[in-house]
mmCIF file of C-alpha atoms in Angstrom:
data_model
loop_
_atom_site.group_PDB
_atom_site.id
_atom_site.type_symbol
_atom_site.label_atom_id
_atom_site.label_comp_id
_atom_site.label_asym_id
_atom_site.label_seq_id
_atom_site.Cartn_x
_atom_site.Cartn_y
_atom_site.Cartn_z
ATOM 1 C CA UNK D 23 4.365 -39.345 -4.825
ATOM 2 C CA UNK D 24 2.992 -38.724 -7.744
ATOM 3 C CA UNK D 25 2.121 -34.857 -8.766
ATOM 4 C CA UNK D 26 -1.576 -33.615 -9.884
ATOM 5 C CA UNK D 27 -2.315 -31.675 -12.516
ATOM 6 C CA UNK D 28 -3.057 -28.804 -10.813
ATOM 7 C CA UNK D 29 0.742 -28.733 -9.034
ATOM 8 C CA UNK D 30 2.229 -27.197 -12.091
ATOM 9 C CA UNK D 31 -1.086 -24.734 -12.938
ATOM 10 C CA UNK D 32 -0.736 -22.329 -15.852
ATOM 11 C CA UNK D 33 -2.093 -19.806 -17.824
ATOM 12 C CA UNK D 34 -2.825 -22.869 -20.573
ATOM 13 C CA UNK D 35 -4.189 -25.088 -18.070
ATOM 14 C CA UNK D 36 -6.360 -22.790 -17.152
ATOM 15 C CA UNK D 37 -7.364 -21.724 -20.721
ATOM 16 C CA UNK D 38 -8.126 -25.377 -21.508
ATOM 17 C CA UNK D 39 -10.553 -25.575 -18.368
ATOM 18 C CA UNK D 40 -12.462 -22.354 -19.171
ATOM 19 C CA UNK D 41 -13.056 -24.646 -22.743
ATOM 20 C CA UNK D 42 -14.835 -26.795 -21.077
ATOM 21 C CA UNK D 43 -16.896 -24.686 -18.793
ATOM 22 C CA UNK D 44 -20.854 -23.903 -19.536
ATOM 23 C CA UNK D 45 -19.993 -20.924 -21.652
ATOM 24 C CA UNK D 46 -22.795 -19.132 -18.725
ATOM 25 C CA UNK D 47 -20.083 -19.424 -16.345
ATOM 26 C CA UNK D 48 -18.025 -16.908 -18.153
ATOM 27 C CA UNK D 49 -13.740 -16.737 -18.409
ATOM 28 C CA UNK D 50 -11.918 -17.705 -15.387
ATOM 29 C CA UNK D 51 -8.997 -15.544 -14.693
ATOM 30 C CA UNK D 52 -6.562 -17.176 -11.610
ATOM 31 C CA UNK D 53 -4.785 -14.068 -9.757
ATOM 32 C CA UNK D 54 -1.929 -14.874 -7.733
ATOM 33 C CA UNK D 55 -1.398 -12.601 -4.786
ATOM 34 C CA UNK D 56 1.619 -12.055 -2.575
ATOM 35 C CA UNK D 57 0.085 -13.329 0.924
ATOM 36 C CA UNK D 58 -3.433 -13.447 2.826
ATOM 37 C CA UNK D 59 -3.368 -9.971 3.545
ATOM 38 C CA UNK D 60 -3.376 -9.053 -0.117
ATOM 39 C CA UNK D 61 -6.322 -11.510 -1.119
ATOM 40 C CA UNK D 62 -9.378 -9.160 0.096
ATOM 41 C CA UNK D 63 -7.455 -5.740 -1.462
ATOM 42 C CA UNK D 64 -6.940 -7.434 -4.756
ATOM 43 C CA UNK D 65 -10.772 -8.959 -4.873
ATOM 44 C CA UNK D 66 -11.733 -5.396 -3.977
ATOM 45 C CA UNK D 67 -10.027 -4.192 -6.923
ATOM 46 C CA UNK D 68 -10.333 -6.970 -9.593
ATOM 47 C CA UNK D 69 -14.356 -6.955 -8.605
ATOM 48 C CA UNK D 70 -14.498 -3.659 -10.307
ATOM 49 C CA UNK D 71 -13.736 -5.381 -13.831
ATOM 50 C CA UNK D 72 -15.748 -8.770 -13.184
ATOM 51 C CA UNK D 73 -18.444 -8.785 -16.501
ATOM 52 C CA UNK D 74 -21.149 -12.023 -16.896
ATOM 53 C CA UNK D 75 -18.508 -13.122 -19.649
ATOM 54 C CA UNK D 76 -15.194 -12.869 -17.099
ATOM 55 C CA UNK D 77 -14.589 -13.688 -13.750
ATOM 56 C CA UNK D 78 -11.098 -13.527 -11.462
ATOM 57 C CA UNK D 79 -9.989 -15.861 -8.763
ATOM 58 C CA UNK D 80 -7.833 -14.461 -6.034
ATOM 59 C CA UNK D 81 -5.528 -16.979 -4.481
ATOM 60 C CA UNK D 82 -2.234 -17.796 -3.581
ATOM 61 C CA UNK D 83 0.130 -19.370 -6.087
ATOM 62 C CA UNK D 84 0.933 -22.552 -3.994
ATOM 63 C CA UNK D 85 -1.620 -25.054 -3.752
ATOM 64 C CA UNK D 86 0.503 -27.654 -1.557
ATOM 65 C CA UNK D 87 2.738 -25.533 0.793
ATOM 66 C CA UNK D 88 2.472 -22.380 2.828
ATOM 67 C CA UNK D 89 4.930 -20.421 0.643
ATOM 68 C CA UNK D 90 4.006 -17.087 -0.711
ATOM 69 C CA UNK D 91 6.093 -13.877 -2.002
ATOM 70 C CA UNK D 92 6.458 -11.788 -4.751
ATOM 71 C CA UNK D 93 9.029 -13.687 -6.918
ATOM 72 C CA UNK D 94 6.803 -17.233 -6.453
ATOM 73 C CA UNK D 95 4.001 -15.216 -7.434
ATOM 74 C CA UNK D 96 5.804 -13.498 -10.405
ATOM 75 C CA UNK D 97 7.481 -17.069 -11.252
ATOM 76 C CA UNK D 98 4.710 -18.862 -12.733
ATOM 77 C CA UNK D 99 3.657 -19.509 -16.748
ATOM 78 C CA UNK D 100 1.701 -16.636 -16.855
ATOM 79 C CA UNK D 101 -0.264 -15.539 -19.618
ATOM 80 C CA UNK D 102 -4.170 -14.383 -20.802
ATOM 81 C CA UNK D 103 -5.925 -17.305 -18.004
ATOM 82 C CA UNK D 104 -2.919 -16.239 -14.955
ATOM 83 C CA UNK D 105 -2.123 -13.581 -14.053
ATOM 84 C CA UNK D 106 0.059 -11.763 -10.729
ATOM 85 C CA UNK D 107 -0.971 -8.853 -8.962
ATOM 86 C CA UNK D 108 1.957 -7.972 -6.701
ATOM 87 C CA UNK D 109 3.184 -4.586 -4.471
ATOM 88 C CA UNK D 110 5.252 -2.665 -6.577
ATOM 89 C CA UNK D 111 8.164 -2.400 -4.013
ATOM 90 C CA UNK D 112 11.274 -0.479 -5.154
ATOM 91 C CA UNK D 113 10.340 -2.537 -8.233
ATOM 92 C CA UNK D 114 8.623 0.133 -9.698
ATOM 93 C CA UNK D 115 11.328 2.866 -9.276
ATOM 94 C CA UNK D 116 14.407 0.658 -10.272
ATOM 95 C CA UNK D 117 13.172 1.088 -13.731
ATOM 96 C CA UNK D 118 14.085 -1.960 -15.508
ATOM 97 C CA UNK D 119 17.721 -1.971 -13.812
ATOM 98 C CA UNK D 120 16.983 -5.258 -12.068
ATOM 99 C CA UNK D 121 15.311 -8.451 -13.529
ATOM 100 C CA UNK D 122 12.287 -8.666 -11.030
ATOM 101 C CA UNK D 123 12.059 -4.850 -12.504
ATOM 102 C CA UNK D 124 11.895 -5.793 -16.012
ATOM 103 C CA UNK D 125 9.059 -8.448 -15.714
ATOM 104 C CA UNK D 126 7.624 -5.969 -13.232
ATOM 105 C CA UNK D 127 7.719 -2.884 -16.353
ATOM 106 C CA UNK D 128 7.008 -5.611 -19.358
ATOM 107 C CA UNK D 129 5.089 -8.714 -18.618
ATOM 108 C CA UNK D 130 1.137 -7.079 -19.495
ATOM 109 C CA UNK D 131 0.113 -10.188 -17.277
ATOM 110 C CA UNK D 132 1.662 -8.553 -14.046
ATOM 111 C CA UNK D 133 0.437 -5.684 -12.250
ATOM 112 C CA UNK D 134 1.526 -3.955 -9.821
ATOM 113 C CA UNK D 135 0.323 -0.892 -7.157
ATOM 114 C CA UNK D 136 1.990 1.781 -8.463
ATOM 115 C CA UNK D 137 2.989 2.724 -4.831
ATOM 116 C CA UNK D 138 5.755 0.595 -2.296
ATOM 117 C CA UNK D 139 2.128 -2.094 -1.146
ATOM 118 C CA UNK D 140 -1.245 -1.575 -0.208
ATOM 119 C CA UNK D 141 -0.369 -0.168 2.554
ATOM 120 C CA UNK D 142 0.205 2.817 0.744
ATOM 121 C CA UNK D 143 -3.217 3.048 -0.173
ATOM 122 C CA UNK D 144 -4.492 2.299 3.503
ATOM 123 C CA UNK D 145 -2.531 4.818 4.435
ATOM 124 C CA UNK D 146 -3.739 7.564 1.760
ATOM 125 C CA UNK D 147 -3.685 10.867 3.749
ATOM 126 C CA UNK D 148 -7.008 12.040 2.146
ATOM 127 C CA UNK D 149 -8.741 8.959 3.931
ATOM 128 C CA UNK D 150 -7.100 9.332 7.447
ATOM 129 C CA UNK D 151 -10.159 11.136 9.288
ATOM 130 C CA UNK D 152 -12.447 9.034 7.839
ATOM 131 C CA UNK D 153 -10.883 5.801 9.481
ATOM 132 C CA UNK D 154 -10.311 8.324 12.774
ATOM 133 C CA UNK D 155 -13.838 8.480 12.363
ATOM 134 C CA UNK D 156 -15.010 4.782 11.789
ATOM 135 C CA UNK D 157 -12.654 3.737 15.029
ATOM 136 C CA UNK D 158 -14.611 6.318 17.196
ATOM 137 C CA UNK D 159 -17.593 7.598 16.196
ATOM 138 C CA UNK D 160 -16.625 11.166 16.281
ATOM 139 C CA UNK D 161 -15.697 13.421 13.421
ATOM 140 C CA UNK D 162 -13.945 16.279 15.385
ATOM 141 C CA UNK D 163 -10.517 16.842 14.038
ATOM 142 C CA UNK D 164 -7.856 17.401 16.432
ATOM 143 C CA UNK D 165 -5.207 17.336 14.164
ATOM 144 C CA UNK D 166 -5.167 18.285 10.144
ATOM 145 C CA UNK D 167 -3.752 14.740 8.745
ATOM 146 C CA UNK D 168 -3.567 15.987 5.237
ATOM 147 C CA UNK D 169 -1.450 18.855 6.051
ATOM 148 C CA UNK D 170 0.769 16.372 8.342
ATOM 149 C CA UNK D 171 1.156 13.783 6.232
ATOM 150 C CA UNK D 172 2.110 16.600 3.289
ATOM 151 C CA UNK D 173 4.493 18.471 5.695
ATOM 152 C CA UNK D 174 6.267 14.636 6.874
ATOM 153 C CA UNK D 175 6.175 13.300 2.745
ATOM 154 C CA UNK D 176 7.832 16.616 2.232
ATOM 155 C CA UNK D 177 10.858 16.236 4.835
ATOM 156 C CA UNK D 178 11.248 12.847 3.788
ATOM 157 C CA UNK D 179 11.490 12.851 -0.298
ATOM 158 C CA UNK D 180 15.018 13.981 -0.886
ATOM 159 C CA UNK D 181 15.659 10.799 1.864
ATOM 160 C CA UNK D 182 14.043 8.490 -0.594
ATOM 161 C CA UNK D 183 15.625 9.960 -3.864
ATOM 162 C CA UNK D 184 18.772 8.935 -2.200
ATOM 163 C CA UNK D 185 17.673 5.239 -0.917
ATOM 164 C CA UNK D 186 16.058 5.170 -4.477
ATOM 165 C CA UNK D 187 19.973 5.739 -5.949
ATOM 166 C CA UNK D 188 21.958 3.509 -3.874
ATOM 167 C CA UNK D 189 19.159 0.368 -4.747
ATOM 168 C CA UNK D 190 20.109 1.656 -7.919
ATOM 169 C CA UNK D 191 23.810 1.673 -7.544
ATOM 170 C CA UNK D 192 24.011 -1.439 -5.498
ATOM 171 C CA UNK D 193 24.784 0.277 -2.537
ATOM 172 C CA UNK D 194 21.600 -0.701 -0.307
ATOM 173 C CA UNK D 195 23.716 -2.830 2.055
ATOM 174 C CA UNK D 196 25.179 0.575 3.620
ATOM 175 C CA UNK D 197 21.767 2.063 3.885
ATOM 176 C CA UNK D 198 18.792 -0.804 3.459
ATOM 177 C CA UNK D 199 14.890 -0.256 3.610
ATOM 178 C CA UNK D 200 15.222 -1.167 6.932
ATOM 179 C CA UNK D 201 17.986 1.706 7.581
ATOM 180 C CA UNK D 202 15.638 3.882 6.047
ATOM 181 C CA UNK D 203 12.443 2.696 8.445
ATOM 182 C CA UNK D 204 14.585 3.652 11.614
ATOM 183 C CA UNK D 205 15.355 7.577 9.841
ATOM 184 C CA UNK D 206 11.613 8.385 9.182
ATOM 185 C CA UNK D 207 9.392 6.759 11.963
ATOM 186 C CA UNK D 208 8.672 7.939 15.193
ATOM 187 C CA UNK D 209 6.559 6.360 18.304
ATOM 188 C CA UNK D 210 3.878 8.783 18.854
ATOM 189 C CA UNK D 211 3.082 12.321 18.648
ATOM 190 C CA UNK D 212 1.221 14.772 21.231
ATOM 191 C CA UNK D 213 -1.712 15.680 19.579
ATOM 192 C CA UNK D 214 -1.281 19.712 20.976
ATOM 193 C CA UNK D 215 1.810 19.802 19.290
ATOM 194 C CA UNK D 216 2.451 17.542 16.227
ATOM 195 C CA UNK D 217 4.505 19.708 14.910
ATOM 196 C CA UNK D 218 7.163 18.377 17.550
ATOM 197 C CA UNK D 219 7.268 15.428 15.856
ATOM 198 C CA UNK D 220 7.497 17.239 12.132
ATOM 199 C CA UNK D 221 10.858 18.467 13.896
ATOM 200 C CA UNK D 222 12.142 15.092 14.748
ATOM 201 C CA UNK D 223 11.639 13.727 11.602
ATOM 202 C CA UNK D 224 12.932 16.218 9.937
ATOM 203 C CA UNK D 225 16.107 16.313 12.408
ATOM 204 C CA UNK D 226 16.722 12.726 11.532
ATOM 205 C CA UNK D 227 16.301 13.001 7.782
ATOM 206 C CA UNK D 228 19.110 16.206 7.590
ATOM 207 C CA UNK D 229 21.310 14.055 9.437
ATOM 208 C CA UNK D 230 21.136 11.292 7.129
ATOM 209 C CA UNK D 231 21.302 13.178 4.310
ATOM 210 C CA UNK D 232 24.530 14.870 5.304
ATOM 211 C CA UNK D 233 25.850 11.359 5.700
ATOM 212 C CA UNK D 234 24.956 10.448 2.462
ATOM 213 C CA UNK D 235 26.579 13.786 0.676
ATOM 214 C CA UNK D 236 29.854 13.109 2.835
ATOM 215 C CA UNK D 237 29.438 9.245 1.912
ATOM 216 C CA UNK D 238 28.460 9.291 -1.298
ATOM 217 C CA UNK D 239 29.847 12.322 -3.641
ATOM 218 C CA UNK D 240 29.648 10.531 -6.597
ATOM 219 C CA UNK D 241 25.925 11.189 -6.552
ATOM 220 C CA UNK D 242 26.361 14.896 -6.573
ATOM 221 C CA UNK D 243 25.845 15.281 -10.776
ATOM 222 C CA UNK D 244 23.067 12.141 -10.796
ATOM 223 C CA UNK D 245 21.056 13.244 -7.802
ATOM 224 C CA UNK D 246 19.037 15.962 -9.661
ATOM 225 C CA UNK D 247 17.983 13.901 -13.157
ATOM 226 C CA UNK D 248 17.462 11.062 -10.916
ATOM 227 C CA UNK D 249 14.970 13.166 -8.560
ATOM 228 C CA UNK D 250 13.434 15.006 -11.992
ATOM 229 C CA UNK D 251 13.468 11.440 -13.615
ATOM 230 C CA UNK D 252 11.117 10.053 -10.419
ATOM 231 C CA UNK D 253 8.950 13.104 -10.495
ATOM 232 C CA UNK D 254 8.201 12.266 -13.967
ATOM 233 C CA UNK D 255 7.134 8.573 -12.887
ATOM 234 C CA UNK D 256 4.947 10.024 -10.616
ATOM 235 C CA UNK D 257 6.087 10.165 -7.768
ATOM 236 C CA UNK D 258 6.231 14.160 -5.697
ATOM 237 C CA UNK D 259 7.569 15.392 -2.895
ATOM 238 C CA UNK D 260 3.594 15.399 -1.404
ATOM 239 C CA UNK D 261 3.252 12.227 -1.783
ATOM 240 C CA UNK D 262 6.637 10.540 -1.058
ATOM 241 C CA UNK D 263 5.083 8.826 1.365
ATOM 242 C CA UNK D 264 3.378 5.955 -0.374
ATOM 243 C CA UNK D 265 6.488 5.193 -1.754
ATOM 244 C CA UNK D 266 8.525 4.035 1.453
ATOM 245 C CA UNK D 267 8.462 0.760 2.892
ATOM 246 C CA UNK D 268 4.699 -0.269 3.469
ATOM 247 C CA UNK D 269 4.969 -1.907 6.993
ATOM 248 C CA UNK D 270 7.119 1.030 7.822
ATOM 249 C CA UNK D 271 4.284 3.548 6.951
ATOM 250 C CA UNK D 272 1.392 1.720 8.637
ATOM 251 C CA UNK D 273 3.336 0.982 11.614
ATOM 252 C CA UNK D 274 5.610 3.529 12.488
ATOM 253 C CA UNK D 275 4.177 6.302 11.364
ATOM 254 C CA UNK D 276 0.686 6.144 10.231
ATOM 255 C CA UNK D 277 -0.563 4.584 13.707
ATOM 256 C CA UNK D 278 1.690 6.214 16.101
ATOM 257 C CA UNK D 279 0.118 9.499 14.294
ATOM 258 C CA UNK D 280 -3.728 8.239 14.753
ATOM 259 C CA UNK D 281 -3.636 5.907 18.220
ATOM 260 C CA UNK D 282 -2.819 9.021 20.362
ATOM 261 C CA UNK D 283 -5.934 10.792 18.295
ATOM 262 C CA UNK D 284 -8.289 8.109 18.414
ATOM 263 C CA UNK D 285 -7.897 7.839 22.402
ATOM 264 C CA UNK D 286 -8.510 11.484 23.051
ATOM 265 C CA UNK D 287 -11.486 11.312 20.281
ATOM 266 C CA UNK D 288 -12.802 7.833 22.072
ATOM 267 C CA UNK D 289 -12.061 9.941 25.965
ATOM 268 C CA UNK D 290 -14.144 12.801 24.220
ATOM 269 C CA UNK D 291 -16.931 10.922 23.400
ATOM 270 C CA UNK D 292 -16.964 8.977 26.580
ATOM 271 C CA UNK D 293 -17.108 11.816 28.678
ATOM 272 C CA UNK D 294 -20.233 13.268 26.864
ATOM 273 C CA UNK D 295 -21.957 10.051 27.702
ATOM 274 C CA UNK D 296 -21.105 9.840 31.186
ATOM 275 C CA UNK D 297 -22.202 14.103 30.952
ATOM 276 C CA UNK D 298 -25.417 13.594 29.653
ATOM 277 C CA UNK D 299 -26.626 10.006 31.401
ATOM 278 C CA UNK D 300 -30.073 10.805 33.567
ATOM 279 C CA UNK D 301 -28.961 7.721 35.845
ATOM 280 C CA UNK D 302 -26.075 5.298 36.259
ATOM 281 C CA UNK D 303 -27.892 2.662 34.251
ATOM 282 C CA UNK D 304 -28.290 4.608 31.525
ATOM 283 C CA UNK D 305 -24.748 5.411 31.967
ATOM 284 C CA UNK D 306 -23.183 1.857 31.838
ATOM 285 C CA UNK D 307 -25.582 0.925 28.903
ATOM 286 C CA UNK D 308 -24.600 3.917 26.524
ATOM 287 C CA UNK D 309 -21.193 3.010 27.246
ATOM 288 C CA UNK D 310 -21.100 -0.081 26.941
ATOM 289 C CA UNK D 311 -23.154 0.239 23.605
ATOM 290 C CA UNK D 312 -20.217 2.544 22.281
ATOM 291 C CA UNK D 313 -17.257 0.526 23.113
ATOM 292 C CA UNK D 314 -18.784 -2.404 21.437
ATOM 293 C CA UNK D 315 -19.442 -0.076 18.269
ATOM 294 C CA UNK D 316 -15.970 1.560 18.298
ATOM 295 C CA UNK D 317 -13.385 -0.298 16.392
ATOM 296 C CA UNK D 318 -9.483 -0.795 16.363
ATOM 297 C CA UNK D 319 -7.431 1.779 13.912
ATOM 298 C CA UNK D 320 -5.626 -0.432 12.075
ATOM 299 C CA UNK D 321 -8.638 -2.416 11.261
ATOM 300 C CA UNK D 322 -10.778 0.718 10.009
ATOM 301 C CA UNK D 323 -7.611 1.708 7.937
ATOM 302 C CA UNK D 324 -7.348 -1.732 5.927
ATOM 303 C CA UNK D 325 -11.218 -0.894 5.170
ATOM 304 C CA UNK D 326 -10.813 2.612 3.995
ATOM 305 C CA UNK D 327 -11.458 3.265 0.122
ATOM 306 C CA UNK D 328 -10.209 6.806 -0.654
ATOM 307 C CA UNK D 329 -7.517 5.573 -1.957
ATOM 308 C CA UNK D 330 -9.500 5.047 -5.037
ATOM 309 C CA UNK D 331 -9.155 8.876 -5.597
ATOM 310 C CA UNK D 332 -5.394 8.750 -5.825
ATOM 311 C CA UNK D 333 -3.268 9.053 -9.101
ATOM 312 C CA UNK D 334 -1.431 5.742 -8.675
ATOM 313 C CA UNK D 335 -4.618 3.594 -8.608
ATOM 314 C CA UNK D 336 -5.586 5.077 -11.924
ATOM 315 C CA UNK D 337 -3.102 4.001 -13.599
ATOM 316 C CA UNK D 338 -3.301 0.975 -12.152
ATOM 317 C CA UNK D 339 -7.115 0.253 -13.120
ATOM 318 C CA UNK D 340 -6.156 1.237 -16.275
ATOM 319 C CA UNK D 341 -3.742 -0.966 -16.782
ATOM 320 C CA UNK D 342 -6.572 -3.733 -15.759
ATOM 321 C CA UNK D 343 -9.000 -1.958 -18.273
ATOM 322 C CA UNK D 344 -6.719 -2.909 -21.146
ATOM 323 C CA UNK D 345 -6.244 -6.254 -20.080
ATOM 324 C CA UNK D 346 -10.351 -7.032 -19.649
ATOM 325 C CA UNK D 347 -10.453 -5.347 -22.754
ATOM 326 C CA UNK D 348 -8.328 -7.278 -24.899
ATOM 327 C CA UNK D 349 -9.629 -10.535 -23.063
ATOM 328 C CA UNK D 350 -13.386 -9.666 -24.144
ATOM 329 C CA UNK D 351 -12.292 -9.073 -27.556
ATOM 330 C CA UNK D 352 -10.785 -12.094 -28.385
ATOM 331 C CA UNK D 353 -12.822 -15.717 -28.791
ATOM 332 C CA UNK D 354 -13.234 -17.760 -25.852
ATOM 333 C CA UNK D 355 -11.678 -20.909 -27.349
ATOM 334 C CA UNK D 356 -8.195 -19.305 -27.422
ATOM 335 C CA UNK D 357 -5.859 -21.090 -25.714
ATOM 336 C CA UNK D 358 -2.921 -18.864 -24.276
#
């Protein structure tokens, strides 16, 4: 069968069709995205740099197949009309030691979240009572989320220094992302006492860590520059968090930490209505009027936009910036 054009799409092919475009319709940039869930983050972001002379599409990079990923993303003829805007993984943080690293670091036509995915930046502790308070219409706070997320990203950074060195040192298959998702999540936490669940995690995390000394001594001398060398990239022992595994964070610990909350806040807010109803009408109406206004957790947290406040995310828009700028500065019949 034979192949269209638009099969084998690249940064030239799309260069050529902005050429023939109204020059009212402005640039066309194609961005090729990961999977469906990273479509409406990556609008949300490119949106920011959209101008009457320069537009971005959002897509993903197969037109003919259901595949998606990182590396098909990445693997395209990318250039000045295509660009990829991918999670940054452990991508980031291998520093040019792997190959999807280097294009990751060099290519200016890829960019990347600065944290492990965006679910990092859903699950930015600064914007965790504000979703609490989206999914149930009441802004008490039962539990300080900034000062639990700090106190957890805390007990679990010298945990990701070492996952961080044996990616590094091609020893992941002993202890993989996955290895690391079972050490630093938990199922749920009793909202009296969250600092229960501090302990466990932190139980769990000395355990491993002592594995990894007894396992491992050869990391003794390069644990310390490789912890300073990450601290300089970034990355601190507050916010270690947005650098493990993304599903792991949104999963298994950011929602086991807000459900519990969100029940007792929805319970709360219930039992005022059913307090202050004149008459059991009024009662079943109010009630049923808030549970159709409350909304799931995880679905307020993929709306939340603190994250925009966050170090990472400035670097990445300004990484953006200098692309847009050097796009606007350059003639429209350029073919790259």
């Amino acid at each position: 069968m034979a192949k269209r054009l638009t099969d084998n799409i690249s940064s030239s092919y799309i260069e050529a069709a902005n050429r023939l475009k109204p020059k009212c319709k402005g640039r066309r940039v194609v961005a090729y995205v990961e999977s469906y869930d990273d479509v409406l983050f990556w609008r949300s972001v490119l949106e920011e740099f959209e101008t009457p002379e320069l537009r971005f599409e959002v897509m993903l990079p197969s037109r003919n197949s259901l595949a998606k990923g990182k590396k098909l993303a990445m693997g395209h003829d990318l250039g000045e009309g295509l660009i990829a805007c991918v999670d940054a993984d452990y991508d980031f943080l291998m520093q040019g030691r792997t190959e999807a690293s280097q294009q990751l670091l060099s290519s200016p036509y890829v960019f990347h979240t600065y944290v492990y995915a965006i679910e990092s930046y859903q699950c930015y502790a600064p914007g965790l009572h504000s979703a609490c308070v989206m999914a149930t219409l009441n802004d008490r706070e039962i539990v300080d989320l900034e000062e639990f997320m700090r106190q957890y990203s805390v007990i679990v950074w010298p945990l990701l220094v070492w996952s961080v060195w044996l990616y590094r040192h091609g020893h992941y298959k002993q202890f993989s992302i996955m290895d690391m998702a079972n050490e630093v999540g938990y199922h749920d936490i009793n909202t009296y006492h969250p600092e229960e669940t501090i302990e466990y995690v932190r139980r769990h995390v000395n355990k491993t860590v002592a594995w990894m000394q007894r396992n491992f001594p050869e990391a003794k001398k390069a644990y310390d520059p490789l912890m300073q060398e990450l601290l300089s990239l970034g990355l601190t022992p507050e916010t270690a968090y947005m650098y493990i595994q993304g599903h792991t964070l949104f999963d298994n610990v950011v929602l086991p930490l807000l459900n519990p909350i969100c029940t007792v806040l929805r319970r709360e807010r219930e039992n005022e209505i059913k307090r202050l109803a004149c008459h059991e009408k009024q009662r079943q109406n109010e009630l049923s009027c808030y549970q159709h206004s409350v909304s799931p957790i995880d679905m307020m947290l993929k709306k939340g936009t603190k994250f925009r406040e966050s170090e990472p995310y400035a670097r990445l828009k300004e990484d953006l910036q200098k692309f847009v700028d050097s796009l606007l500065q350059e003639p429209m019949n350029k073919v790259g």
